[in-house]
Coordinates of C-alpha atoms and ligand atoms in Angstrom, one line a residue:
X1 CA -19.4 -15.6 -3.8
X2 CA -17.2 -15.3 -6.9
X3 CA -14.3 -17.7 -7.3
X4 CA -10.7 -16.7 -7.4
X5 CA -10.1 -14.5 -10.5
X6 CA -7.0 -13.9 -12.6
X7 CA -5.7 -10.4 -12.7
X8 CA -2.9 -8.9 -14.7
X9 CA -0.7 -6.9 -12.3
X10 CA 2.7 -5.1 -12.1
X11 CA 4.9 -6.9 -9.6
X12 CA 8.0 -5.7 -7.8
X13 CA 10.2 -8.7 -7.1
X14 CA 13.0 -7.0 -5.3
X15 CA 14.4 -3.5 -4.5
X16 CA 16.1 -2.0 -7.4
X17 CA 14.2 -4.0 -10.1
X18 CA 11.7 -2.7 -12.5
X19 CA 8.1 -3.9 -12.4
X20 CA 7.1 -7.0 -14.3
X21 CA 3.6 -7.7 -15.6
X22 CA 2.3 -11.1 -14.4
X23 CA -1.0 -13.0 -14.3
X24 CA -1.8 -13.4 -10.6
X25 CA -4.5 -15.2 -8.7
X26 CA -6.8 -12.9 -6.8
X27 CA -8.8 -14.6 -4.1
X28 CA -12.5 -13.8 -3.7
X29 CA -13.2 -11.0 -1.2
X30 CA -13.5 -12.2 2.4
X31 CA -15.8 -10.7 5.0
X32 CA -16.0 -6.9 4.8
X33 CA -14.0 -7.0 1.6
X34 CA -14.7 -5.8 -2.0
X35 CA -13.5 -6.8 -5.5
X36 CA -12.8 -3.7 -7.5
X37 CA -12.2 -3.4 -11.3
X38 CA -9.4 -0.8 -11.5
X39 CA -10.2 1.8 -14.2
X40 CA -7.4 4.3 -13.3
X41 CA -4.4 4.3 -11.1
X42 CA -2.1 7.3 -10.6
X43 CA 1.6 6.7 -10.3
X44 CA 2.9 8.3 -7.1
X45 CA 6.3 9.1 -5.8
X46 CA 5.8 6.6 -2.9
X47 CA 5.6 3.8 -5.4
X48 CA 9.0 4.8 -6.7
X49 CA 10.3 5.0 -3.1
X50 CA 9.3 1.4 -2.5
X51 CA 11.3 0.4 -5.7
X52 CA 14.4 2.2 -4.4
X53 CA 14.1 0.8 -0.9
X54 CA 13.4 4.2 0.8
X55 CA 10.0 2.8 1.9
X56 CA 10.1 -0.8 3.1
X57 CA 7.3 -3.2 2.4
X58 CA 7.2 -7.1 2.0
X59 CA 8.1 -8.3 -1.5
X60 CA 7.1 -9.5 -4.0
X61 CA 4.3 -7.0 -4.1
X62 CA 1.9 -5.3 -6.5
X63 CA 2.4 -1.6 -6.1
X64 CA -0.1 1.2 -6.7
X65 CA -2.2 2.9 -4.1
X66 CA -4.0 5.8 -5.8
X67 CA -7.0 4.4 -7.7
X68 CA -10.6 4.5 -8.8
X69 CA -12.8 1.8 -10.3
X70 CA -16.1 -0.1 -10.2
X71 CA -17.2 -2.6 -7.6
X72 CA -17.5 -6.0 -9.2
X73 CA -18.4 -8.2 -6.1
X74 CA -18.6 -7.9 -2.4
X75 CA -17.8 -10.3 0.4
X76 CA -20.0 -11.3 3.4
X77 CA -21.2 -8.5 5.6
X78 CA -20.4 -5.6 3.3
X79 CA -22.7 -2.6 3.8
X80 CA -20.9 0.4 2.3
X81 CA -21.0 -0.5 -1.4
X82 CA -22.9 -2.6 -3.9
X83 CA -21.7 -4.0 -7.3
X84 CA -21.7 -1.3 -9.9
X85 CA -20.7 1.5 -7.5
X86 CA -18.0 3.8 -8.7
X87 CA -15.3 4.2 -5.9
X88 CA -12.1 5.9 -5.1
X89 CA -9.8 3.8 -2.9
X90 CA -8.4 5.1 0.4
X91 CA -5.0 3.7 1.6
X92 CA -6.1 4.6 5.1
X93 CA -9.0 2.2 5.9
X94 CA -9.4 3.4 9.5
X95 CA -10.9 1.1 12.0
X96 CA -13.2 3.7 13.7
X97 CA -12.4 2.1 17.2
X98 CA -8.8 2.7 18.1
X99 CA -7.6 5.7 20.3
X100 CA -6.7 7.8 17.3
X101 CA -9.9 7.1 15.4
X102 CA -11.9 8.0 18.5
X103 CA -9.8 11.3 18.7
X104 CA -11.1 12.1 15.2
X105 CA -7.7 11.3 13.6
X106 CA -8.6 8.5 11.2
X107 CA -5.5 9.2 9.1
X108 CA -3.4 8.0 12.1
X109 CA -5.4 4.9 12.8
X110 CA -3.3 2.5 14.8
X111 CA -4.9 -0.6 13.2
X112 CA -4.4 0.4 9.5
X113 CA -0.8 1.5 9.7
X114 CA 0.7 -1.8 11.0
X115 CA -1.4 -3.7 8.5
X116 CA -0.1 -1.5 5.7
X117 CA 3.5 -2.3 6.5
X118 CA 2.8 -6.1 6.9
X119 CA 1.8 -6.3 3.2
X120 CA -1.7 -7.8 3.7
X121 CA -5.2 -6.5 4.1
X122 CA -6.5 -5.6 7.5
X123 CA -6.5 -9.2 8.7
X124 CA -2.8 -9.4 7.9
X125 CA -3.1 -11.8 4.9
X126 CA -2.8 -11.3 1.2
X127 CA -5.5 -12.0 -1.5
X128 CA -2.8 -12.1 -4.2
X129 CA -0.8 -15.2 -5.1
X130 CA 1.2 -16.8 -7.9
X131 CA 1.4 -20.6 -8.2
X132 CA 0.2 -20.9 -4.6
X133 CA 2.9 -18.5 -3.3
X134 CA 1.8 -15.2 -1.7
X135 CA 2.3 -11.9 -3.4
X136 CA 1.9 -9.0 -1.1
X137 CA -0.3 -5.9 -1.2
X138 CA 1.2 -2.4 -1.0
X139 CA -0.6 0.2 1.0
X140 CA -3.6 -2.1 1.6
X141 CA -4.5 -1.6 -2.1
X142 CA -2.2 -2.8 -5.0
X143 CA -3.8 -1.0 -7.9
X144 CA -1.2 -1.4 -10.7
X145 CA -3.5 -4.2 -11.7
X146 CA -6.8 -5.0 -13.5
X147 CA -8.5 -5.8 -10.3
X148 CA -7.9 -5.4 -6.5
X149 CA -9.5 -6.9 -3.4
X150 CA -9.6 -4.3 -0.7
X151 CA -11.3 -3.7 2.7
X152 CA -14.7 -2.1 2.3
X153 CA -13.3 0.7 4.5
X154 CA -11.0 1.6 1.6
X155 CA -14.0 2.2 -0.7
X156 CA -15.5 5.6 -1.0
X157 CA -18.5 5.9 -3.4
X158 CA -18.2 8.8 -5.8
X159 CA -20.5 10.5 -8.4
X160 CA -20.7 8.6 -11.7
X161 CA -20.0 11.9 -13.6
X162 CA -16.5 12.0 -12.1
X163 CA -13.9 10.7 -14.7
X164 CA -11.9 7.8 -13.3
X165 CA -8.6 9.4 -14.1
X166 CA -9.3 12.5 -12.0
X167 CA -11.0 10.4 -9.3
X168 CA -8.0 8.1 -9.0
X169 CA -5.6 10.9 -8.0
X170 CA -8.1 12.1 -5.3
X171 CA -7.1 8.8 -3.6
X172 CA -3.6 10.2 -2.7
X173 CA -2.0 13.3 -4.2
X174 CA -5.1 15.6 -4.3
X175 CA -6.3 14.7 -0.8
X176 CA -2.8 15.1 0.6
X177 CA -2.3 18.6 -0.8
X178 CA -5.9 20.0 -0.6
X179 CA -6.4 18.4 2.8
X180 CA -3.2 19.9 4.2
X181 CA -4.6 23.4 3.4
X182 CA -8.2 22.8 4.4
X183 CA -7.9 20.3 7.3
X184 CA -4.4 20.6 8.8
X185 CA -3.8 24.3 8.4
X186 CA -7.5 25.4 8.1
X187 CA -6.6 28.2 5.8
X188 CA -9.1 31.1 5.8
X189 CA -9.9 33.7 3.1
X190 CA -7.0 36.3 2.9
X191 CA -4.5 34.0 4.6
X192 CA -1.1 34.2 2.9
X193 CA 0.1 30.8 1.7
X194 CA 3.3 29.6 0.1
X195 CA 3.7 26.1 -1.5
X196 CA 7.2 24.7 -1.8
X197 CA 7.5 21.9 -4.3
X198 CA 5.2 21.9 -7.3
X199 CA 4.4 18.3 -8.1
X200 CA 1.0 16.7 -7.9
X201 CA 0.7 17.3 -4.2
X202 CA 2.0 20.9 -4.3
X203 CA -0.3 21.8 -7.2
X204 CA -3.2 20.4 -5.2
X205 CA -2.3 22.5 -2.3
X206 CA -2.2 25.6 -4.6
X207 CA -5.7 24.7 -5.9
X208 CA -7.0 24.1 -2.3
X209 CA -5.6 27.5 -1.2
X210 CA -7.2 29.3 -4.2
X211 CA -10.5 27.6 -3.6
X212 CA -10.8 29.0 -0.1
X213 CA -9.7 32.5 -1.1
X214 CA -6.1 32.6 0.2
X215 CA -4.1 35.6 -1.0
X216 CA -1.3 35.8 -2.0
X217 CA -0.5 32.2 -3.0
X218 CA 3.3 31.9 -3.6
X219 CA 4.5 28.9 -5.6
X220 CA 8.1 27.9 -5.1
X221 CA 10.1 25.4 -7.2
X222 CA 13.5 25.0 -9.0
X223 CA 11.8 24.6 -12.4
X224 CA 10.3 27.7 -14.2
X225 CA 7.8 25.6 -16.1
X226 CA 6.4 24.3 -12.9
X227 CA 6.0 27.8 -11.6
X228 CA 4.0 28.7 -14.7
X229 CA 1.8 25.6 -14.2
X230 CA 1.2 26.7 -10.6
X231 CA 0.1 30.1 -11.9
X232 CA -2.4 28.5 -14.2
X233 CA -3.8 26.6 -11.1
X234 CA -4.3 29.6 -8.9
X235 CA -0.9 30.8 -7.6
X236 CA -0.6 34.6 -7.6
X237 CA 3.2 34.8 -7.3
X238 CA 6.1 32.6 -8.2
X239 CA 9.5 32.3 -6.5
X240 CA 12.3 30.2 -8.0
X241 CA 14.4 28.3 -5.5
X242 CA 17.3 30.6 -4.8
X243 CA 20.0 28.1 -3.9
X244 CA 19.6 28.3 -0.1
X245 CA 16.8 28.1 2.4
X246 CA 17.6 31.6 3.7
X247 CA 17.6 33.3 0.3
X248 CA 14.5 31.4 -0.8
X249 CA 12.6 32.3 2.4
X250 CA 13.6 36.0 1.9
X251 CA 12.2 35.9 -1.6
X252 CA 8.9 34.4 -0.3
X253 CA 8.7 37.0 2.5
X254 CA 9.3 39.8 0.0
X255 CA 6.7 38.4 -2.5
X256 CA 4.1 37.9 0.3
X257 CA 4.4 41.3 1.9
X258 CA 6.4 40.2 4.9
X259 CA 5.9 36.5 5.4
X260 CA 3.1 33.9 5.0
X261 CA 0.6 32.5 7.4
X262 CA 1.2 29.0 6.1
X263 CA 4.1 27.6 4.2
X264 CA 3.3 24.1 2.8
X265 CA 6.4 21.9 2.2
X266 CA 5.7 19.1 -0.3
X267 CA 9.2 17.7 -1.0
X268 CA 10.4 16.2 2.2
X269 CA 13.9 17.8 2.3
X270 CA 15.4 19.6 5.3
X271 CA 16.5 22.7 3.4
X272 CA 13.0 23.1 1.9
X273 CA 11.4 22.6 5.4
X274 CA 13.7 25.3 6.7
X275 CA 12.8 27.6 3.9
X276 CA 9.2 27.0 4.6
X277 CA 9.6 27.8 8.3
X278 CA 11.7 30.9 7.7
X279 CA 9.2 32.3 5.2
X280 CA 6.4 32.5 7.8
X281 CA 5.3 35.6 9.6
X282 CA 4.4 35.9 13.3
X283 CA 2.0 33.1 14.4
X284 CA 2.7 31.5 10.9
X285 CA 3.1 27.8 10.5
X286 CA 5.3 25.5 8.3
X287 CA 3.0 22.7 7.2
X288 CA 5.2 19.7 6.5
X289 CA 3.7 17.1 4.1
X290 CA 6.8 15.8 2.2
X291 CA 8.0 12.3 3.3
X292 CA 11.7 12.6 4.2
X293 CA 14.2 9.8 4.4
X294 CA 14.3 7.9 7.7
X295 CA 16.6 9.7 10.2
X296 CA 16.6 13.2 8.6
X297 CA 16.3 16.1 11.1
X298 CA 15.2 19.7 10.8
X299 CA 17.2 22.5 12.6
X300 CA 15.1 25.5 13.4
X301 CA 16.0 28.9 14.9
X302 CA 14.6 28.1 18.3
X303 CA 14.2 31.6 19.7
X304 CA 11.8 32.7 16.9
X305 CA 9.3 30.0 17.9
X306 CA 8.3 31.7 21.2
X307 CA 9.2 35.2 20.1
X308 CA 7.0 35.0 17.0
X309 CA 4.7 32.2 18.0
X310 CA 5.8 30.3 14.9
X311 CA 4.6 26.8 14.5
X312 CA 5.3 23.5 12.7
X313 CA 2.3 21.4 11.7
X314 CA 2.7 17.8 10.4
X315 CA 0.1 16.5 7.9
X316 CA -0.4 13.0 6.6
X317 CA -3.0 12.2 3.9
X318 CA -4.3 15.8 4.3
X319 CA -5.6 15.0 7.8
X320 CA -8.5 13.7 5.8
X321 CA -11.6 11.8 6.5
X322 CA -11.8 10.1 3.1
X323 CA -15.5 9.2 3.1
X324 CA -16.2 13.0 3.6
X325 CA -13.3 14.6 1.7
X326 CA -13.1 12.5 -1.5
X327 CA -16.7 13.3 -2.2
X328 CA -16.4 16.9 -1.3
X329 CA -13.3 17.4 -3.5
X330 CA -15.0 15.7 -6.5
X331 CA -18.1 17.7 -6.0
X332 CA -16.1 20.9 -6.2
X333 CA -14.2 19.6 -9.2
X334 CA -17.5 18.9 -11.0
X335 CA -18.6 22.4 -10.1
X336 CA -15.5 23.9 -11.7
X337 CA -13.9 25.1 -8.4
X338 CA -10.9 22.7 -8.4
X339 CA -9.2 22.3 -11.8
X340 CA -8.0 18.8 -11.1
X341 CA -7.7 17.9 -14.8
X342 CA -4.5 20.0 -14.9
X343 CA -2.8 17.5 -12.6
X344 CA -3.1 14.7 -15.1
X345 CA 0.0 15.1 -17.3
X346 CA -0.3 11.7 -19.2
X347 CA -2.2 8.5 -19.6
X348 CA -0.7 5.0 -20.2
X349 CA -1.9 1.5 -20.3
X350 CA -0.9 -0.9 -17.5
X351 CA 2.1 -2.1 -19.5
X352 CA 3.4 1.5 -19.5
X353 CA 4.0 1.4 -15.8
X354 CA 7.8 1.5 -15.9
X355 CA 7.7 4.4 -18.3
X356 CA 5.4 6.2 -15.9
X357 CA 7.7 5.5 -13.0
X358 CA 10.7 6.8 -15.1
X359 CA 8.8 10.1 -15.5
X360 CA 8.3 10.3 -11.7
X361 CA 12.0 9.6 -11.2
X362 CA 13.0 12.3 -13.7
X363 CA 10.5 14.8 -12.1
X364 CA 8.9 15.3 -15.5
X365 CA 5.3 14.3 -14.8
X366 CA 2.8 16.0 -12.6
X367 CA 0.7 12.9 -12.6
X368 CA 0.7 10.0 -15.0
X369 CA -2.4 7.8 -14.7
X370 CA -2.4 4.2 -15.8
X371 CA -5.6 3.0 -17.4
X372 CA -5.7 -0.8 -16.8
X373 CA -9.2 -1.2 -18.1
X374 CA -9.1 0.3 -21.6
X375 CA -12.7 -0.4 -22.7
X376 CA -14.2 2.1 -20.2
X377 CA -12.4 5.1 -18.8
X378 CA -15.3 7.1 -17.5
X379 CA -17.2 10.0 -18.9
X380 CA -15.4 13.2 -19.5
X381 CA -16.8 16.7 -19.2
Ligands
ZN401 ZN1 0.7 8.3 -3.0
ZN402 ZN1 -8.4 3.2 14.1

């Protein structure tokens, strides 16, 4: 068993502050836990939402929940990985035994979610500390750091050919977007799809729809440059936000020949959710991925639900089974069927984390990836 190690990490001390780099103590992995050297960590909007207080989590905490790296050591009883394995980390280390896991809904595991909000690992305690005082985990991972100790259930072994920077974003944005299309909606060839909100998650949904032969694929955003990017990732049509849900929905209906089968909402705002719903044709579904503020509501034209058999589908983490889907997504990437490189809009060292978060705040980055381990960043095709 390795002793406690030192790890440089980006700490959020309090809501409203920027992140501060600090040398923390990282305890050795306990039973069923794994020490991972972080090679790449994507910067996600959820990290920013913690900093602004929209998402609550115990502080001080090390943020970061979208990462890939190499297993350095394993605790007692670990069977899924061995040192040297390349892994993507899942922020939903499902237990396999609760009611939701038994219903094949590991993304809704009732053991993992409370542990996530408690700021520890699955046993409720943190492996991170500073001068003997605990520093909390965020999302059961904390990857804005050189190293992380995580549950072995968070570790999904990936092919060594997969570059770490692409693998890292499979841990959150890609799986959330692609999985909403493949798992939640189960889009089939020829289904008409709209994607509202072209960030990392929305672009991933566009790519997922293109990979399964959806047509048309209508990208929707306020920003013309993002619509162009969506076209380069497989969108067949582009609609600029028209100022209201009704007008935008009308433009999508027109572009899609009378309404879409699935309208994926990747923003988390009521007016965008309404536009998604109104853009669907009969039996169509709004697929709601975006995380809204607590207490937001969505008003829908009720009569059209029975009359047109319209539906609303919720999707968290792409309704994914990480141990299956991470590998599948990376295999398709390596085969040239998912152009995930296009999602990586920039790379920064760990001490560039606040700059990366500023790009998220300004809506300027598709995905900025931090590279905390600069001497090895994976092989690139
Ligand atoms: Zn995320
Ligand atoms: Zn469970």
